[in-house]
Amino acid sequence: MNLVTPDLGLFFWALLTFSLVFFVLSRVAWKPIMQALKERETSIEQALASAEKARQEMAKLTADNEKLLDEARIERDRILKTAQKAADELREAEKERTTKEVAKMLDDARRVIQSEKQQAVNEIKAQISVLSVDIAEKLLRQQLADKNAQQALAQQMVNDLKIN
């Protein structure tokens, strides 16, 4: 039972050793330990503040990126609309030009056809007049072979001249 009950001498030496170690530690190690803990606490606070600042900057950058993306989308849409409008205008102008060219070609074709038609009619008239003269010549030769027929024809022509 002696081991369980403290002895006064053991108590004294234990207290003296504890006091001595406490004094030495408080003089030599307590300040550096406390300073290290304070530095550690300060660095942790700075790291937390830095992390919060970085988080805020990331949020700001994300917002700025979203804003830039929105602006880029708006600009892209505007450019696409402008390009579509220009393409439509170009298509319409080309369509108009093609329509005018087709109309001009049709007019030219009509003029050529009309000209060729008139030329053909003139050629037919010329041929008809040549044929008419040939037929008239043959008829007159046949009718004028007789002297009485010549006189009757001359008399008829004179009568026709007087009437006109």
PDB file of C-alpha atoms in Angstrom, residues 1-11:
ATOM      1  CA  MET A   1       0.000   0.000   0.000  1.00  0.00           C
ATOM      2  CA  ASN A   2       2.895   2.129   0.122  1.00  0.00           C
ATOM      3  CA  LEU A   3       2.790   2.590  -3.581  1.00  0.00           C
ATOM      4  CA  VAL A   4      -0.603   4.140  -3.585  1.00  0.00           C
ATOM      5  CA  THR A   5      -0.102   6.716  -0.861  1.00  0.00           C
ATOM      6  CA  PRO A   6       2.276   9.515  -1.698  1.00  0.00           C
ATOM      7  CA  ASP A   7       5.109  10.215   0.544  1.00  0.00           C
ATOM      8  CA  LEU A   8       5.843  13.740   1.666  1.00  0.00           C
ATOM      9  CA  GLY A   9       9.405  13.639   0.293  1.00  0.00           C
ATOM     10  CA  LEU A  10       8.257  12.316  -3.045  1.00  0.00           C
ATOM     11  CA  PHE A  11       5.610  14.989  -3.158  1.00  0.00           C
TER      12      PHE A  11
END
